[in-house]
CSV table of C-alpha atoms in Angstrom, one decimal:
chain,number,residue,atom,x,y,z
A,160,MET,CA,-50.3,-28.9,40.2
A,161,ASN,CA,-51.9,-30.4,37.0
A,162,LEU,CA,-49.8,-33.6,36.3
A,163,THR,CA,-51.9,-34.6,33.5
A,164,THR,CA,-51.0,-31.4,31.5
A,165,GLN,CA,-47.3,-31.9,32.2
A,166,ASN,CA,-47.4,-35.5,31.2
A,167,GLN,CA,-49.1,-34.6,28.0
A,168,PHE,CA,-46.4,-31.8,27.4
A,169,SER,CA,-43.6,-34.3,28.2
A,170,SER,CA,-45.0,-37.0,25.9
A,171,ARG,CA,-45.3,-34.4,22.8
A,172,VAL,CA,-41.7,-33.2,23.5
A,173,SER,CA,-40.5,-36.9,23.6
A,174,GLN,CA,-42.4,-37.8,20.5
A,175,LEU,CA,-41.2,-34.8,18.6
A,176,LEU,CA,-37.7,-35.4,19.6
A,177,ALA,CA,-37.8,-39.1,18.3
A,178,TRP,CA,-39.5,-38.0,15.3
A,179,GLY,CA,-36.9,-35.3,14.8
A,180,HIS,CA,-33.9,-38.0,14.8
A,181,TRP,CA,-35.6,-39.9,12.2
A,182,PHE,CA,-36.3,-36.8,10.1
A,183,THR,CA,-32.7,-35.8,10.6
A,184,LEU,CA,-31.5,-39.2,9.5
A,185,ALA,CA,-33.5,-38.9,6.3
A,186,ASN,CA,-32.0,-35.4,5.5
A,187,ILE,CA,-28.6,-36.9,6.2
A,188,GLY,CA,-29.2,-39.2,3.2
A,189,LEU,CA,-30.3,-36.4,1.0
A,190,ALA,CA,-27.3,-34.4,2.0
A,191,LEU,CA,-25.0,-37.1,1.2
A,192,LEU,CA,-26.6,-37.3,-2.3
A,193,LEU,CA,-26.3,-33.6,-2.9
A,194,SER,CA,-22.5,-33.5,-1.4
A,195,LEU,CA,-21.5,-36.0,-4.0
A,196,ALA,CA,-20.6,-32.9,-6.1
A,197,TYR,CA,-17.8,-32.0,-3.8
A,198,LEU,CA,-16.2,-35.4,-4.4
A,199,PHE,CA,-16.0,-34.8,-8.1
A,200,ALA,CA,-15.0,-31.2,-8.1
A,201,ASP,CA,-11.2,-31.9,-7.5
A,202,ALA,CA,-8.9,-34.6,-8.7
A,203,HIS,CA,-9.2,-37.9,-7.0
A,204,PRO,CA,-6.6,-38.8,-4.3
A,205,ALA,CA,-3.6,-40.8,-5.4
A,206,THR,CA,-3.4,-43.1,-2.5
A,207,ALA,CA,-5.8,-45.6,-1.1
A,208,ILE,CA,-5.6,-44.1,2.4
A,209,GLY,CA,-6.4,-40.7,0.7
A,210,THR,CA,-9.5,-42.3,-1.1
A,211,PHE,CA,-10.5,-43.9,2.3
A,212,TYR,CA,-10.1,-40.7,4.2
A,213,MET,CA,-12.2,-38.9,1.4
A,214,VAL,CA,-15.2,-41.3,1.9
A,215,VAL,CA,-15.3,-41.5,5.7
A,216,THR,CA,-14.8,-37.7,5.9
A,217,TRP,CA,-17.7,-37.3,3.3
A,218,LEU,CA,-19.9,-39.4,5.4
A,219,SER,CA,-19.0,-38.2,8.8
A,220,HIS,CA,-18.8,-34.4,8.1
A,221,THR,CA,-22.0,-34.4,6.0
A,222,ALA,CA,-23.8,-36.2,8.8
A,223,PHE,CA,-22.4,-33.9,11.4
A,224,ILE,CA,-23.4,-30.6,9.9
A,225,THR,CA,-27.0,-32.0,9.1
A,226,PHE,CA,-27.3,-33.2,12.6
A,227,LEU,CA,-25.9,-29.9,14.0
A,228,ALA,CA,-28.4,-27.9,11.9
A,229,PHE,CA,-31.2,-30.0,13.7
A,230,VAL,CA,-29.7,-29.3,17.2
A,231,LEU,CA,-29.7,-25.5,16.4
A,232,THR,CA,-33.1,-25.2,14.9
A,233,ILE,CA,-35.7,-28.0,15.3
A,234,PHE,CA,-34.5,-29.2,18.6
A,235,PRO,CA,-35.0,-25.9,20.5
A,236,LEU,CA,-38.3,-25.4,18.7
A,237,SER,CA,-39.5,-28.7,19.8
A,238,LEU,CA,-38.8,-27.8,23.5
A,239,VAL,CA,-40.3,-24.3,23.5
A,240,PHE,CA,-43.2,-24.9,20.9
A,241,PRO,CA,-44.1,-28.7,21.1
A,242,TYR,CA,-47.0,-28.6,18.7
A,243,PRO,CA,-46.4,-31.4,16.3
A,244,ARG,CA,-48.3,-30.1,13.1
A,245,HIS,CA,-46.5,-26.6,13.3
A,246,ILE,CA,-43.1,-28.2,14.1
A,247,ARG,CA,-43.2,-30.6,11.3
A,248,GLY,CA,-44.3,-27.9,8.8
A,249,MET,CA,-41.5,-25.6,10.0
A,250,ALA,CA,-39.0,-28.3,10.0
A,251,SER,CA,-39.7,-29.1,6.4
A,252,VAL,CA,-39.2,-25.5,5.5
A,253,LEU,CA,-36.1,-25.0,7.3
A,254,ALA,CA,-34.7,-28.3,5.8
A,255,THR,CA,-35.6,-27.2,2.4
A,256,ILE,CA,-33.7,-24.0,2.8
A,257,GLY,CA,-30.8,-25.8,4.2
A,258,MET,CA,-30.6,-28.4,1.4
A,259,THR,CA,-31.0,-25.5,-1.2
A,260,LEU,CA,-28.0,-23.7,0.2
A,261,LEU,CA,-26.1,-27.0,0.2
A,262,ALA,CA,-26.8,-27.5,-3.3
A,263,VAL,CA,-25.9,-23.8,-4.1
A,264,ASP,CA,-22.7,-24.2,-2.4
A,265,ALA,CA,-21.9,-27.5,-4.1
A,266,PHE,CA,-22.7,-25.9,-7.4
A,267,VAL,CA,-20.3,-23.0,-6.7
A,268,TYR,CA,-17.5,-25.2,-5.3
A,269,TYR,CA,-17.8,-27.5,-8.3
A,270,ASN,CA,-17.3,-24.6,-10.8
A,271,LEU,CA,-15.1,-22.1,-8.9
A,272,GLY,CA,-13.2,-24.3,-6.4
A,273,TYR,CA,-14.4,-22.5,-3.2
A,274,HIS,CA,-17.5,-22.3,-1.0
A,275,LEU,CA,-20.0,-19.5,-0.6
A,276,ASN,CA,-18.3,-16.5,0.8
A,277,TYR,CA,-18.8,-12.8,1.0
A,278,SER,CA,-15.4,-12.0,-0.3
A,279,ALA,CA,-16.0,-13.6,-3.6
A,280,LEU,CA,-19.6,-12.5,-4.1
A,281,GLY,CA,-19.0,-10.8,-7.3
A,282,GLU,CA,-17.5,-14.0,-8.9
A,283,ILE,CA,-20.3,-16.1,-7.6
A,284,LEU,CA,-23.0,-13.8,-8.9
A,285,SER,CA,-21.2,-13.8,-12.1
A,286,LEU,CA,-21.4,-17.5,-12.3
A,287,PHE,CA,-25.0,-17.7,-11.8
A,288,TRP,CA,-25.6,-15.0,-14.3
A,289,ARG,CA,-23.8,-16.8,-16.9
A,290,ASN,CA,-25.8,-19.9,-16.3
A,291,VAL,CA,-29.2,-18.1,-16.1
A,292,SER,CA,-28.8,-15.4,-18.8
A,293,ASN,CA,-28.8,-17.9,-21.9
A,294,THR,CA,-32.0,-19.5,-21.0
A,295,PRO,CA,-33.6,-17.5,-18.3
A,296,ALA,CA,-37.2,-19.1,-18.4
A,297,LEU,CA,-35.8,-22.8,-18.5
A,298,SER,CA,-33.3,-22.0,-15.7
A,299,THR,CA,-36.0,-20.4,-13.4
A,300,LEU,CA,-38.4,-23.5,-14.1
A,301,MET,CA,-35.5,-25.9,-13.3
A,302,VAL,CA,-34.5,-24.1,-10.0
A,303,SER,CA,-38.1,-23.8,-9.0
A,304,ALA,CA,-38.8,-27.5,-9.8
A,305,PHE,CA,-35.6,-28.4,-7.8
A,306,VAL,CA,-36.7,-26.5,-4.7
A,307,MET,CA,-40.4,-27.9,-4.9
A,308,LEU,CA,-38.9,-31.3,-5.2
A,309,ILE,CA,-36.9,-30.9,-2.1
A,310,LEU,CA,-39.8,-29.4,-0.2
A,311,ALA,CA,-42.0,-32.3,-1.3
A,312,TYR,CA,-39.4,-34.8,-0.1
A,313,GLN,CA,-39.3,-33.0,3.4
A,314,LEU,CA,-43.1,-33.0,3.6
A,315,ILE,CA,-43.3,-36.8,2.7
A,316,VAL,CA,-40.5,-37.8,5.1
A,317,SER,CA,-41.9,-35.7,7.9
A,318,ASN,CA,-45.5,-37.0,7.7
A,319,TYR,CA,-44.1,-40.7,7.3
A,320,ALA,CA,-41.8,-40.4,10.3
A,321,TRP,CA,-44.6,-39.0,12.5
A,322,HIS,CA,-47.4,-41.5,11.5
A,323,HIS,CA,-44.9,-44.6,11.6
A,324,LEU,CA,-42.9,-43.4,14.6
A,325,GLY,CA,-43.8,-46.6,16.6
A,326,ASP,CA,-42.7,-48.8,13.8
A,327,LEU,CA,-39.5,-46.8,13.4
A,328,LYS,CA,-38.7,-47.1,17.0
A,329,ARG,CA,-38.6,-50.9,16.8
A,330,LEU,CA,-36.1,-50.9,14.0
A,331,ARG,CA,-32.4,-51.2,14.9
A,332,ILE,CA,-31.0,-49.8,11.8
A,333,GLY,CA,-31.0,-46.3,13.2
A,334,ARG,CA,-28.6,-47.4,15.9
A,335,THR,CA,-26.4,-49.1,13.4
A,336,ILE,CA,-26.3,-46.1,11.1
A,337,THR,CA,-25.6,-43.7,14.0
A,338,THR,CA,-22.7,-46.0,15.3
A,339,ALA,CA,-21.3,-46.3,11.8
A,340,LEU,CA,-21.2,-42.5,11.4
A,341,VAL,CA,-19.7,-42.0,14.8
A,342,VAL,CA,-16.8,-44.4,13.9
A,343,CYS,CA,-16.3,-42.6,10.6
A,344,PHE,CA,-16.2,-39.3,12.5
A,345,ALA,CA,-13.5,-40.6,14.9
A,346,LEU,CA,-11.5,-42.2,12.0
A,347,SER,CA,-11.5,-39.0,9.7
A,348,HIS,CA,-10.1,-37.0,12.6
A,349,SER,CA,-7.6,-39.4,13.6
A,350,ILE,CA,-6.3,-40.0,10.0
A,351,HIS,CA,-6.2,-36.2,9.6
A,352,ILE,CA,-4.0,-35.8,12.8
A,353,TRP,CA,-1.7,-38.5,11.5
A,354,ALA,CA,-1.6,-37.1,8.0
A,355,ASP,CA,-0.7,-33.5,9.3
A,356,ALA,CA,2.0,-34.8,11.4
A,357,GLU,CA,3.6,-37.1,8.7
A,358,LEU,CA,3.1,-34.5,5.9
A,359,LYS,CA,0.7,-36.8,3.9
A,360,PHE,CA,-0.7,-34.0,1.6
A,361,ASP,CA,-2.8,-36.3,-0.4
A,362,ILE,CA,-5.0,-36.2,2.7
A,363,THR,CA,-4.6,-32.7,4.0
A,364,LYS,CA,-5.2,-31.2,0.6
A,365,GLN,CA,-8.8,-32.1,1.1
A,366,ASP,CA,-9.1,-29.9,4.1
A,367,ASN,CA,-11.5,-27.4,2.5
A,368,MET,CA,-13.4,-29.8,0.3
A,369,LEU,CA,-16.7,-30.0,2.5
A,370,PRO,CA,-18.4,-26.8,3.7
A,371,LEU,CA,-17.7,-25.7,7.3
A,372,SER,CA,-14.4,-28.0,7.4
A,373,TYR,CA,-10.9,-27.4,8.0
A,374,PRO,CA,-9.9,-23.9,6.7
A,375,THR,CA,-7.7,-23.7,3.7
A,376,THR,CA,-4.1,-23.2,4.3
A,377,ALA,CA,-1.3,-22.3,1.9
A,378,LYS,CA,0.1,-25.7,2.0
A,379,SER,CA,-3.2,-27.3,1.4
A,380,LEU,CA,-4.0,-25.0,-1.6
A,381,LEU,CA,-0.5,-25.7,-3.3
A,382,ALA,CA,-0.9,-29.4,-2.5
A,383,LYS,CA,-4.4,-29.4,-4.2
A,384,ASN,CA,-2.8,-27.8,-7.2
A,385,ASP,CA,0.3,-30.0,-7.4
A,386,LEU,CA,2.5,-27.0,-6.7
A,387,LEU,CA,3.8,-28.0,-3.2
A,388,ASP,CA,7.5,-29.0,-3.0
A,389,LEU,CA,7.4,-31.7,-0.5
A,390,LYS,CA,11.2,-32.0,-0.3
A,391,ARG,CA,11.5,-28.3,0.1
A,392,TYR,CA,8.9,-28.2,2.7
A,393,GLU,CA,10.4,-31.0,4.8
A,394,GLN,CA,14.0,-29.6,4.6
A,395,GLN,CA,12.9,-25.9,4.8
A,396,ARG,CA,15.4,-24.8,2.2
A,397,SER,CA,15.7,-21.7,0.1
A,398,VAL,CA,13.6,-21.1,-3.0
A,399,ASN,CA,13.7,-24.0,-5.5
A,400,VAL,CA,14.7,-22.6,-8.9
A,401,ASN,CA,13.5,-25.6,-10.8
A,402,ALA,CA,10.0,-25.5,-12.1
A,403,PRO,CA,7.3,-28.0,-11.3
A,404,ASN,CA,6.7,-31.0,-13.6
A,405,VAL,CA,4.6,-29.1,-16.3
A,406,SER,CA,3.4,-30.9,-19.4
A,407,PHE,CA,2.4,-28.0,-21.8
A,408,VAL,CA,-0.8,-28.8,-23.9
A,409,MET,CA,-1.4,-26.9,-27.0
A,410,PRO,CA,-5.0,-25.6,-27.3
A,411,ALA,CA,-7.1,-27.6,-29.7
A,412,GLN,CA,-8.0,-24.5,-31.6
A,413,LEU,CA,-7.0,-20.8,-31.6
A,414,PRO,CA,-9.0,-17.9,-33.3
A,415,SER,CA,-7.6,-16.1,-36.2
A,416,CYS,CA,-6.4,-12.6,-36.2
A,417,ASN,CA,-7.5,-10.5,-39.2
A,418,LEU,CA,-5.1,-7.5,-39.3
A,419,ALA,CA,-6.1,-4.1,-40.8
A,420,PRO,CA,-3.8,-3.2,-43.6
A,421,ASP,CA,-2.4,-0.3,-41.6
A,422,ALA,CA,-1.7,-2.3,-38.5
A,423,ALA,CA,1.3,-0.8,-36.8
A,424,ALA,CA,4.4,-3.1,-35.9
A,425,VAL,CA,5.2,-3.4,-32.3
A,426,ASP,CA,8.9,-3.2,-30.8
A,427,ILE,CA,9.5,-4.5,-27.3
A,428,ARG,CA,12.9,-3.5,-26.1
A,429,LEU,CA,14.3,-5.1,-23.0
A,430,PHE,CA,17.4,-3.8,-21.3
A,431,SER,CA,19.9,-5.3,-19.0
A,432,THR,CA,20.6,-2.2,-17.0
A,433,GLN,CA,18.9,1.1,-16.1
A,434,ALA,CA,21.8,3.1,-17.9
A,435,ASP,CA,21.0,1.2,-21.2
A,436,LEU,CA,17.4,2.0,-20.8
A,437,ALA,CA,18.1,5.7,-20.1
A,438,ARG,CA,20.3,5.9,-23.2
A,439,PHE,CA,17.5,4.5,-25.3
A,440,THR,CA,14.9,6.6,-24.0
A,441,GLN,CA,16.9,9.7,-24.4
A,442,ALA,CA,17.6,8.7,-28.0
A,443,ASN,CA,13.7,8.4,-28.6
A,444,PRO,CA,11.7,11.4,-26.9
A,445,THR,CA,8.5,9.9,-28.0
A,446,LEU,CA,8.8,7.3,-25.3
A,447,GLN,CA,7.1,8.2,-21.9
A,448,GLN,CA,6.7,6.4,-18.6
A,449,VAL,CA,3.4,4.7,-18.7
A,450,ALA,CA,3.0,2.5,-15.7
A,451,PRO,CA,5.0,0.6,-13.0
A,452,ILE,CA,5.7,-2.9,-14.3
A,453,LEU,CA,5.9,-5.8,-11.8
A,454,HIS,CA,8.2,-8.7,-13.1
A,455,PRO,CA,10.4,-11.4,-11.7
A,456,THR,CA,14.0,-10.7,-10.8
A,457,SER,CA,14.9,-13.8,-12.9
A,458,ALA,CA,15.9,-12.3,-16.3
A,459,GLU,CA,15.0,-15.5,-18.2
A,460,ASP,CA,11.5,-15.5,-16.8
A,461,THR,CA,10.9,-11.9,-17.4
A,462,ILE,CA,12.1,-12.4,-21.0
A,463,PHE,CA,9.7,-15.4,-21.5
A,464,ASN,CA,6.8,-13.3,-20.0
A,465,ALA,CA,7.4,-10.5,-22.6
A,466,LEU,CA,7.9,-13.1,-25.5
A,467,TYR,CA,5.2,-15.6,-24.9
A,468,GLY,CA,2.6,-13.6,-22.9
A,469,LEU,CA,2.4,-16.4,-20.4
A,470,PRO,CA,3.6,-16.8,-16.8
A,471,SER,CA,7.1,-18.5,-16.4
A,472,TYR,CA,5.5,-21.5,-15.1
A,473,TYR,CA,5.6,-22.9,-18.7
A,474,ARG,CA,9.1,-21.7,-19.5
A,475,GLN,CA,11.0,-24.9,-19.0
A,476,SER,CA,8.5,-27.0,-20.8
A,477,MET,CA,8.1,-24.8,-23.9
A,478,SER,CA,11.8,-24.0,-24.2
A,479,LYS,CA,12.7,-27.7,-24.0
A,480,ASP,CA,10.1,-28.7,-26.6
A,481,HIS,CA,11.0,-25.7,-28.7
A,482,ILE,CA,7.3,-24.4,-28.9
A,483,ASP,CA,6.7,-21.1,-30.7
A,484,PRO,CA,4.6,-18.5,-28.7
A,485,LEU,CA,1.0,-19.4,-29.2
A,486,TRP,CA,0.1,-15.9,-30.5
A,487,ARG,CA,2.6,-16.4,-33.3
A,488,ARG,CA,0.4,-17.3,-36.4
A,489,THR,CA,-0.2,-15.8,-39.8
A,490,PRO,CA,-0.1,-12.9,-40.3
A,491,LEU,CA,1.6,-12.2,-36.8
A,492,THR,CA,5.2,-12.6,-37.6
A,493,LEU,CA,8.1,-12.3,-35.1
A,494,GLN,CA,11.8,-11.4,-35.0
A,495,THR,CA,14.0,-11.7,-31.9
A,496,ASN,CA,17.6,-11.6,-30.9
A,497,LEU,CA,17.2,-13.6,-27.7
A,498,ALA,CA,19.8,-16.2,-27.5
A,499,GLN,CA,17.9,-18.7,-25.1
A,500,PHE,CA,15.2,-18.8,-27.8
A,501,ASP,CA,17.4,-19.4,-30.8
A,502,PHE,CA,15.0,-22.1,-32.0
A,503,ILE,CA,12.6,-19.4,-32.9
A,504,HIS,CA,13.3,-18.5,-36.6
A,505,ASP,CA,13.0,-14.9,-37.6
A,506,ASP,CA,10.4,-13.8,-40.0
A,507,ALA,CA,11.2,-11.1,-42.7
A,508,ASP,CA,9.4,-7.9,-42.2
A,509,ALA,CA,8.3,-9.0,-38.7
A,510,LEU,CA,5.2,-7.5,-37.1
A,511,VAL,CA,6.6,-8.1,-33.5
A,512,LYS,CA,10.1,-7.4,-32.6
A,513,VAL,CA,11.4,-8.6,-29.1
A,514,SER,CA,15.0,-7.8,-28.5
A,515,LEU,CA,17.5,-7.5,-25.7
A,516,ASP,CA,19.9,-4.5,-25.3
A,517,GLU,CA,19.1,-3.4,-28.8
A,518,HIS,CA,19.8,0.4,-29.3
A,519,THR,CA,19.1,0.7,-33.0
A,520,PRO,CA,16.4,3.6,-33.7
A,521,VAL,CA,12.8,2.5,-34.0
A,522,GLN,CA,10.6,3.7,-36.8
A,523,ASP,CA,8.1,6.3,-36.0
A,524,SER,CA,5.2,4.1,-37.3
A,525,HIS,CA,6.0,1.4,-34.8
A,526,THR,CA,4.5,1.0,-31.3
A,527,VAL,CA,7.3,0.8,-28.8
A,528,PHE,CA,7.5,-0.8,-25.2
A,529,ALA,CA,10.6,-0.7,-23.1
A,530,PHE,CA,11.8,-1.6,-19.6
A,531,THR,CA,14.8,-2.8,-17.9
A,532,LEU,CA,15.5,-6.2,-16.5
A,533,ALA,CA,17.9,-4.8,-13.8
A,534,SER,CA,16.7,-4.0,-10.3
A,535,GLU,CA,18.1,-2.6,-7.0
A,536,SER,CA,15.2,-4.3,-5.1
A,537,THR,CA,16.2,-6.6,-2.1
A,538,GLU,CA,13.4,-8.9,-3.1
A,539,ARG,CA,14.5,-12.3,-4.5
A,540,ILE,CA,11.3,-13.0,-6.6
A,541,THR,CA,9.7,-9.8,-7.9
A,542,THR,CA,10.7,-6.2,-8.6
A,543,ILE,CA,9.0,-3.2,-10.0
A,544,ASN,CA,10.4,-0.9,-12.6
A,545,GLN,CA,8.9,1.5,-15.1
A,546,LEU,CA,7.3,0.6,-18.3
A,547,TRP,CA,8.0,3.1,-21.2
A,548,SER,CA,5.8,3.3,-24.4
A,549,SER,CA,5.1,5.5,-27.3
A,550,ASP,CA,1.4,4.7,-27.0
A,551,THR,CA,-0.2,7.8,-25.7
A,552,ARG,CA,-3.2,6.0,-24.6
A,553,LEU,CA,-1.2,4.2,-21.9
A,554,GLN,CA,0.2,7.4,-20.4
A,555,GLY,CA,-0.8,7.9,-16.8
A,556,LEU,CA,-1.9,4.4,-16.4
A,557,GLY,CA,-2.6,4.1,-12.6
A,558,HIS,CA,-2.2,0.4,-12.0
A,559,ILE,CA,0.6,-2.0,-12.0
A,560,VAL,CA,1.1,-4.2,-15.1
A,561,GLN,CA,3.3,-7.2,-15.9
A,562,PRO,CA,5.5,-8.1,-19.0
A,563,GLN,CA,2.9,-10.5,-20.5
A,564,ASP,CA,0.3,-7.7,-20.5
A,565,ILE,CA,2.2,-6.0,-23.2
A,566,LEU,CA,1.2,-8.5,-25.9
A,567,ALA,CA,-2.4,-8.9,-24.4
A,568,THR,CA,-2.7,-5.1,-25.0
A,569,VAL,CA,-1.4,-5.2,-28.3
A,570,LEU,CA,-3.6,-8.0,-29.5
A,571,ALA,CA,-6.8,-6.7,-28.0
A,572,GLU,CA,-6.2,-2.9,-28.6
A,573,HIS,CA,-3.9,-2.3,-31.6
A,574,TRP,CA,-5.0,-5.2,-33.7
A,575,GLN,CA,-8.4,-5.9,-32.6
A,576,CYS,CA,-7.9,-9.5,-31.9
A,577,PRO,CA,-9.1,-9.8,-28.2
A,578,GLU,CA,-10.3,-13.6,-28.9
A,579,LEU,CA,-6.8,-14.8,-29.8
A,580,ALA,CA,-5.4,-12.8,-26.7
A,581,ALA,CA,-7.8,-14.6,-24.5
A,582,SER,CA,-7.1,-17.9,-26.0
A,583,ALA,CA,-3.2,-17.8,-26.3
A,584,LEU,CA,-2.2,-15.8,-23.4
A,585,ILE,CA,-2.5,-15.6,-19.7
A,586,ALA,CA,-2.3,-11.9,-19.3
A,587,ASN,CA,-4.4,-8.8,-18.9
A,588,ASN,CA,-5.3,-6.0,-21.3
A,589,MET,CA,-3.7,-2.9,-19.7
A,590,LEU,CA,-6.6,-0.8,-21.2
A,591,GLY,CA,-9.3,-3.4,-20.4
A,592,ASN,CA,-11.3,-4.0,-17.3
A,593,ASP,CA,-10.2,-7.6,-16.9
A,594,THR,CA,-11.5,-9.7,-14.2
A,595,GLN,CA,-8.9,-12.5,-14.6
A,596,PRO,CA,-6.4,-12.5,-11.6
A,597,ASN,CA,-3.1,-10.8,-12.5
A,598,ILE,CA,-0.6,-13.7,-11.9
A,599,ASN,CA,2.9,-15.0,-12.5
A,600,TYR,CA,5.4,-17.8,-11.5
A,601,SER,CA,9.1,-17.6,-11.0
A,602,GLN,CA,11.7,-19.5,-9.0
A,603,GLY,CA,9.2,-21.9,-7.5
A,604,VAL,CA,6.8,-19.0,-6.3
A,605,PHE,CA,3.4,-18.3,-7.3
A,606,ILE,CA,2.8,-14.5,-7.8
A,607,ALA,CA,-0.5,-12.9,-7.4
A,608,LEU,CA,-1.2,-9.1,-8.0
A,609,ARG,CA,-4.5,-7.4,-6.8
A,610,LYS,CA,-4.5,-3.7,-6.6
A,611,ASP,CA,-1.6,-2.5,-4.5
A,612,ARG,CA,-0.9,-5.9,-2.8
A,613,ILE,CA,1.5,-8.6,-4.1
A,614,THR,CA,1.0,-12.0,-2.8
A,615,LEU,CA,4.0,-14.5,-3.0
A,616,LEU,CA,3.0,-18.1,-2.5
A,617,SER,CA,6.2,-20.2,-2.2
A,618,SER,CA,6.3,-24.1,-3.0
A,619,ASP,CA,7.1,-24.8,0.6
A,620,GLY,CA,3.8,-23.5,1.8
A,621,SER,CA,4.9,-20.1,3.2
A,622,TYR,CA,3.6,-16.9,1.9
A,623,LYS,CA,3.6,-13.3,2.4
A,624,HIS,CA,2.0,-10.1,1.2
A,625,ILE,CA,3.9,-7.0,0.0
A,626,SER,CA,2.5,-3.5,-0.6
A,627,ALA,CA,3.4,-2.8,-4.2
A,628,SER,CA,3.8,1.1,-3.7
A,629,GLU,CA,5.5,1.1,-0.4
A,630,GLY,CA,7.4,-2.3,-0.5
A,631,PHE,CA,6.5,-3.2,3.2
A,632,ASN,CA,5.2,-6.5,4.3
A,633,VAL,CA,1.4,-6.6,4.8
A,634,ASP,CA,-0.1,-8.7,7.6
A,635,GLN,CA,-3.2,-10.3,6.1
A,636,GLU,CA,-4.9,-13.5,5.7
A,637,LEU,CA,-4.9,-15.3,2.4
A,638,ASN,CA,-7.6,-14.4,0.0
A,639,VAL,CA,-8.4,-18.1,-0.8
A,640,PRO,CA,-11.1,-17.6,-3.6
A,641,PHE,CA,-8.7,-15.1,-5.4
A,642,LEU,CA,-5.8,-17.5,-5.1
A,643,ILE,CA,-7.8,-20.4,-6.4
A,644,GLN,CA,-8.9,-18.5,-9.5
A,645,GLY,CA,-5.3,-17.5,-10.0
A,646,LEU,CA,-4.0,-21.2,-9.6
A,647,LYS,CA,-6.6,-22.4,-12.1
A,648,GLN,CA,-5.7,-19.6,-14.5
A,649,LEU,CA,-2.0,-20.5,-14.0
A,650,LYS,CA,-2.7,-24.2,-14.9
A,651,ARG,CA,-4.9,-23.6,-18.0
A,652,PHE,CA,-2.4,-25.1,-20.4
A,653,ASN,CA,-1.0,-27.8,-18.2
A,654,ALA,CA,-1.8,-31.4,-18.8
A,655,GLN,CA,-1.8,-32.4,-15.3
């Protein structure tokens, strides 16, 4: 047996492992710098313990995933292929790839609110395309320079750690830093266990802040967006009909709408019963069923959707402050007979008329929409009825729509004012290919519609999926990226 060869092998492995620890420590510092973006992506915790938890979790979790990457890549390579020059080169390349992925994930999370994942690949690619398409040459140069800068850092750190390994071994700072990170790791998990048991949502809402951390739950998602009713969650009561504390903020500027001289007026008729709707449609044979319409079982919320073109999340705030619909601006005039919105004065020769249980004949030149508020559904939050319209372009529409989509379609398609629709409404054009989530809010429940699936996310943290066409419950996990997009869309006009 050649003991000299074995000793040389063991010595190289020992040196590489010692070098690897210092190389990893240097990369922990770089990872902490890059991951600062996660800390500024969401609102800061409201409590001191929440802030302390955020800091210790950031330190310990970032260090943990960096060390884990070393254990899974450089460590086994050092044992199997203990050639210092090659290992250091491969480690630098692998670390550059890892840090670039971390930077990309931080960029996605900062802009979209979720981490890299396959289910949201379309939205992620769209984000990068928007940032690159304006200045492709400059963007390519900046990204290339960023990657080369990381690679240069890796090569410098790698060579320095190898050539000064003896000096580094004599330093005590490595053990001090390692001990501090282990203490932070233990503290973060201990605080999280306590917070989960004591319902400290200022802490648990940070669950998915860092990559490869706790998975997002319905409760943490609602808590992060200030939609979790803690009292209801603790008591497990029925749906809270009171809306959250919403402070509506008027947009700083809204686009104008230049109507054509022959722009058709719009008549939106809402009916309390199916019998009233049937009588109205029989008297107006130009009306045809165009699409199933999903709306809240609360008549007040549905009326608000149709009148304002917004989710009912803003109903109490806008009604209390007597705020007119945002889309109502010259020359878009309005007339309504809705008692709960009696603060909205009528315009003469109104271009838009929204009325309840109104049976007067409509003019042939008007575009008419009609549906009923009544429902035989057993669901307490939403129901699906049929939307009727005189617009022949809408006939045979295959997908489900919502009441606020009526105004979005009118503004974008009939009056050619899509910019105003995008700025003043939270709705989708029924004839467009909108990528915005189809959302609503009623009776303390966030409602998200995607194809045939309705997601109801309650303020107590519970949720369920319902098949829109069949009505049965669907057993599926939450689509977190889709819901985050929807919640951001919902809170677009909220000051909080």
